[in-house]
């Protein structure tokens, strides 16, 4: 305990026992909390929350976007939903789960898993390329070529089939944006956007 006090930059105090509640409150007022070191190693800690006068306190999601590591919006929502983002309350020295809509108390800090933040920064976005040689893809390419209403150097107008998704996604194998390039320029000389 004395070593912890010295490392926190506190003057030498009387010997503190766990039962001495007033001594723990004194330590908390100096900003000392006996947090397990794994919390410091496995999580990225945001800056302490500061409330601006005449405004509502920030929500956990707002603070994570402003002061946390740069993460994709969908990944942040996923981390909150899976209860992987934690909240450190310095007044009680407790770490607990937090919802993304919860207003944050003054001085609290968000803990975001480090493994997620470093993995996302190094990972390349995965691009799903559908197999355009299947009979369904070839038939759709022919249908899209026939559904062109107007085309010039800068504009393309098509009559999109009703059951064709515009963008790919989970469990969507063929979509307009994935098949359009091969359908309208088979030699792939022109890039469509």
CSV table of C-alpha atoms in Angstrom, one decimal:
chain,number,residue,atom,x,y,z
A,1,UNK,CA,0.0,0.0,0.0
A,2,UNK,CA,2.8,2.4,0.8
A,3,UNK,CA,4.4,1.7,-2.6
A,4,UNK,CA,1.1,2.4,-4.2
A,5,UNK,CA,0.8,5.7,-2.3
A,6,UNK,CA,4.3,6.7,-3.4
A,7,UNK,CA,3.7,5.8,-7.0
A,8,UNK,CA,0.5,7.9,-6.9
A,9,UNK,CA,2.6,10.9,-5.7
A,10,UNK,CA,0.8,11.1,-2.4
A,11,UNK,CA,2.5,12.1,0.8
A,12,UNK,CA,3.2,9.4,3.3
A,13,UNK,CA,0.0,8.9,5.3
A,14,UNK,CA,-0.9,6.7,8.3
A,15,UNK,CA,-1.3,3.0,7.6
A,16,UNK,CA,-4.6,2.4,5.9
A,17,UNK,CA,-6.7,-0.6,6.5
A,18,UNK,CA,-9.6,-1.7,4.3
A,19,UNK,CA,-12.0,-1.2,7.2
A,20,UNK,CA,-11.0,2.5,7.5
A,21,UNK,CA,-13.6,4.0,5.2
A,22,UNK,CA,-12.6,7.6,5.7
A,23,UNK,CA,-9.0,6.8,4.7
A,24,UNK,CA,-10.3,5.2,1.4
A,25,UNK,CA,-12.4,8.3,0.8
A,26,UNK,CA,-9.3,10.4,1.3
A,27,UNK,CA,-7.4,8.2,-1.2
A,28,UNK,CA,-10.3,8.5,-3.7
A,29,UNK,CA,-10.2,12.3,-3.3
A,30,UNK,CA,-6.6,12.2,-4.4
A,31,UNK,CA,-7.6,10.2,-7.4
A,32,UNK,CA,-6.1,6.9,-6.2
A,33,UNK,CA,-8.0,3.7,-6.9
A,34,UNK,CA,-6.7,0.2,-6.5
A,35,UNK,CA,-7.6,-1.0,-10.0
A,36,UNK,CA,-6.4,-4.3,-11.2
A,37,UNK,CA,-3.6,-3.8,-13.8
A,38,UNK,CA,-5.4,-6.0,-16.4
A,39,UNK,CA,-8.0,-3.2,-16.8
A,40,UNK,CA,-5.1,-0.8,-17.7
A,41,UNK,CA,-3.5,-3.3,-20.1
A,42,UNK,CA,-6.6,-4.7,-21.9
A,43,UNK,CA,-8.6,-1.5,-22.3
A,44,UNK,CA,-8.1,1.9,-23.8
A,45,UNK,CA,-9.2,4.6,-21.4
A,46,UNK,CA,-10.8,7.7,-22.6
A,47,UNK,CA,-10.2,11.1,-21.1
A,48,UNK,CA,-12.3,12.0,-18.1
A,49,UNK,CA,-15.8,13.3,-18.9
A,50,UNK,CA,-16.2,17.1,-18.6
A,51,UNK,CA,-19.6,18.6,-18.5
A,52,UNK,CA,-20.0,21.8,-20.4
A,53,UNK,CA,-22.1,24.5,-18.8
A,54,UNK,CA,-25.7,24.9,-20.1
A,55,UNK,CA,-25.6,21.6,-22.0
A,56,UNK,CA,-26.7,18.1,-21.3
A,57,UNK,CA,-24.1,15.6,-20.1
A,58,UNK,CA,-22.7,13.5,-23.0
A,59,UNK,CA,-24.0,10.0,-23.6
A,60,UNK,CA,-21.6,7.1,-23.6
A,61,UNK,CA,-21.8,6.8,-27.4
A,62,UNK,CA,-21.1,10.5,-27.9
A,63,UNK,CA,-18.1,10.4,-25.6
A,64,UNK,CA,-16.7,7.2,-27.3
A,65,UNK,CA,-16.9,8.9,-30.7
A,66,UNK,CA,-15.3,12.1,-29.5
A,67,UNK,CA,-12.6,10.9,-27.1
A,68,UNK,CA,-12.2,7.2,-27.8
A,69,UNK,CA,-10.1,5.5,-30.4
A,70,UNK,CA,-11.2,5.9,-34.0
A,71,UNK,CA,-13.7,3.0,-34.6
A,72,UNK,CA,-16.3,2.4,-37.2
A,73,UNK,CA,-19.8,3.5,-36.1
A,74,UNK,CA,-21.2,0.0,-36.5
A,75,UNK,CA,-18.4,-1.5,-34.4
A,76,UNK,CA,-19.1,1.0,-31.6
A,77,UNK,CA,-22.8,0.0,-31.5
A,78,UNK,CA,-21.8,-3.7,-31.5
A,79,UNK,CA,-19.4,-3.2,-28.6
A,80,UNK,CA,-22.1,-1.4,-26.6
A,81,UNK,CA,-24.7,-4.1,-27.4
A,82,UNK,CA,-22.3,-6.9,-26.3
A,83,UNK,CA,-21.5,-5.0,-23.1
A,84,UNK,CA,-17.8,-4.8,-23.9
A,85,UNK,CA,-17.4,-1.1,-23.3
A,86,UNK,CA,-17.2,-0.3,-19.6
A,87,UNK,CA,-17.5,2.8,-17.4
A,88,UNK,CA,-15.1,3.7,-14.6
A,89,UNK,CA,-16.6,5.8,-11.8
A,90,UNK,CA,-13.8,7.5,-9.9
A,91,UNK,CA,-16.1,8.5,-7.0
A,92,UNK,CA,-16.6,4.9,-6.1
A,93,UNK,CA,-13.6,3.3,-7.9
A,94,UNK,CA,-16.0,0.9,-9.6
A,95,UNK,CA,-16.0,-0.4,-13.2
A,96,UNK,CA,-19.4,-1.4,-14.6
A,97,UNK,CA,-21.1,-1.9,-18.0
A,98,UNK,CA,-22.7,1.1,-19.7
A,99,UNK,CA,-25.4,1.6,-22.3
A,100,UNK,CA,-24.7,3.8,-25.3
A,101,UNK,CA,-27.6,6.1,-24.3
A,102,UNK,CA,-26.6,6.5,-20.7
A,103,UNK,CA,-25.5,10.1,-19.7
A,104,UNK,CA,-22.0,10.0,-18.2
A,105,UNK,CA,-21.2,11.5,-14.8
A,106,UNK,CA,-18.5,14.1,-14.5
A,107,UNK,CA,-15.0,12.7,-14.2
A,108,UNK,CA,-16.0,9.2,-15.4
A,109,UNK,CA,-14.0,7.4,-18.1
A,110,UNK,CA,-15.0,4.9,-20.8
A,111,UNK,CA,-12.9,1.7,-21.2
A,112,UNK,CA,-12.8,0.4,-24.8
A,113,UNK,CA,-11.2,-3.1,-25.4
A,114,UNK,CA,-7.7,-2.5,-26.8
A,115,UNK,CA,-7.8,-5.6,-28.9
A,116,UNK,CA,-10.7,-4.3,-30.9
A,117,UNK,CA,-9.2,-0.8,-31.4
A,118,UNK,CA,-5.9,-2.1,-32.6
A,119,UNK,CA,-7.4,-4.9,-34.8
A,120,UNK,CA,-9.7,-2.5,-36.6
A,121,UNK,CA,-6.9,0.0,-37.3
A,122,UNK,CA,-4.7,-2.7,-39.0
A,123,UNK,CA,-7.4,-4.7,-40.7
A,124,UNK,CA,-8.2,-4.0,-44.4
A,125,UNK,CA,-11.9,-3.8,-45.3
A,126,UNK,CA,-13.1,-7.0,-46.8
A,127,UNK,CA,-14.8,-6.8,-50.1
A,128,UNK,CA,-17.2,-9.6,-51.1
A,129,UNK,CA,-16.9,-10.3,-54.8
A,130,UNK,CA,-19.7,-12.5,-56.1
A,131,UNK,CA,-19.2,-15.2,-58.6
A,132,UNK,CA,-20.4,-13.6,-61.9
A,133,UNK,CA,-20.1,-16.7,-63.9
A,134,UNK,CA,-23.2,-18.5,-62.4
A,135,UNK,CA,-26.3,-18.8,-64.6
A,136,UNK,CA,-28.2,-16.5,-62.3
A,137,UNK,CA,-25.5,-13.8,-62.5
A,138,UNK,CA,-25.3,-14.1,-66.3
A,139,UNK,CA,-29.1,-13.8,-66.7
A,140,UNK,CA,-29.1,-10.8,-64.4
A,141,UNK,CA,-26.3,-9.1,-66.4
A,142,UNK,CA,-28.4,-9.6,-69.6
A,143,UNK,CA,-31.5,-8.2,-67.9
A,144,UNK,CA,-29.6,-5.1,-66.7
A,145,UNK,CA,-28.2,-4.5,-70.2
A,146,UNK,CA,-31.7,-4.6,-71.6
A,147,UNK,CA,-33.1,-2.3,-68.8
A,148,UNK,CA,-30.8,0.7,-69.6
A,149,UNK,CA,-33.1,3.7,-70.3
A,150,UNK,CA,-30.4,6.3,-70.9
A,151,UNK,CA,-26.6,6.4,-70.9
A,152,UNK,CA,-24.0,9.0,-71.6
A,153,UNK,CA,-20.5,9.7,-70.3
A,154,UNK,CA,-21.7,11.0,-66.9
A,155,UNK,CA,-25.1,9.5,-66.3
A,156,UNK,CA,-26.7,6.1,-66.4
A,157,UNK,CA,-30.5,5.5,-66.0
A,158,UNK,CA,-31.8,2.0,-65.6
A,159,UNK,CA,-35.1,0.3,-64.8
A,160,UNK,CA,-34.0,-1.7,-61.8
A,161,UNK,CA,-35.7,-5.1,-61.4
A,162,UNK,CA,-38.0,-5.1,-58.4
A,163,UNK,CA,-36.4,-8.1,-56.6
A,164,UNK,CA,-32.8,-6.9,-57.0
A,165,UNK,CA,-31.0,-5.4,-54.0
A,166,UNK,CA,-29.2,-2.1,-54.7
A,167,UNK,CA,-26.3,-2.8,-52.3
A,168,UNK,CA,-24.9,-6.1,-51.0
A,169,UNK,CA,-25.2,-7.1,-47.4
A,170,UNK,CA,-25.6,-10.1,-45.1
A,171,UNK,CA,-27.0,-13.1,-47.1
A,172,UNK,CA,-27.2,-11.0,-50.3
A,173,UNK,CA,-25.2,-12.7,-53.0
A,174,UNK,CA,-26.1,-10.6,-56.0
A,175,UNK,CA,-26.8,-6.9,-55.9
A,176,UNK,CA,-26.9,-4.0,-58.4
A,177,UNK,CA,-23.6,-2.5,-57.3
A,178,UNK,CA,-21.8,-5.9,-57.4
A,179,UNK,CA,-23.0,-6.9,-60.9
A,180,UNK,CA,-23.3,-3.5,-62.6
A,181,UNK,CA,-19.6,-3.3,-63.7
A,182,UNK,CA,-19.6,-6.6,-65.5
A,183,UNK,CA,-23.1,-6.1,-66.9
A,184,UNK,CA,-22.5,-2.8,-68.6
A,185,UNK,CA,-18.8,-3.0,-69.5
A,186,UNK,CA,-17.8,-6.6,-70.0
A,187,UNK,CA,-14.3,-5.6,-70.9
A,188,UNK,CA,-14.0,-3.6,-67.6
A,189,UNK,CA,-12.4,-0.7,-69.3
A,190,UNK,CA,-14.7,1.9,-67.9
A,191,UNK,CA,-15.2,2.2,-64.2
A,192,UNK,CA,-18.7,2.8,-63.0
A,193,UNK,CA,-19.4,4.6,-59.8
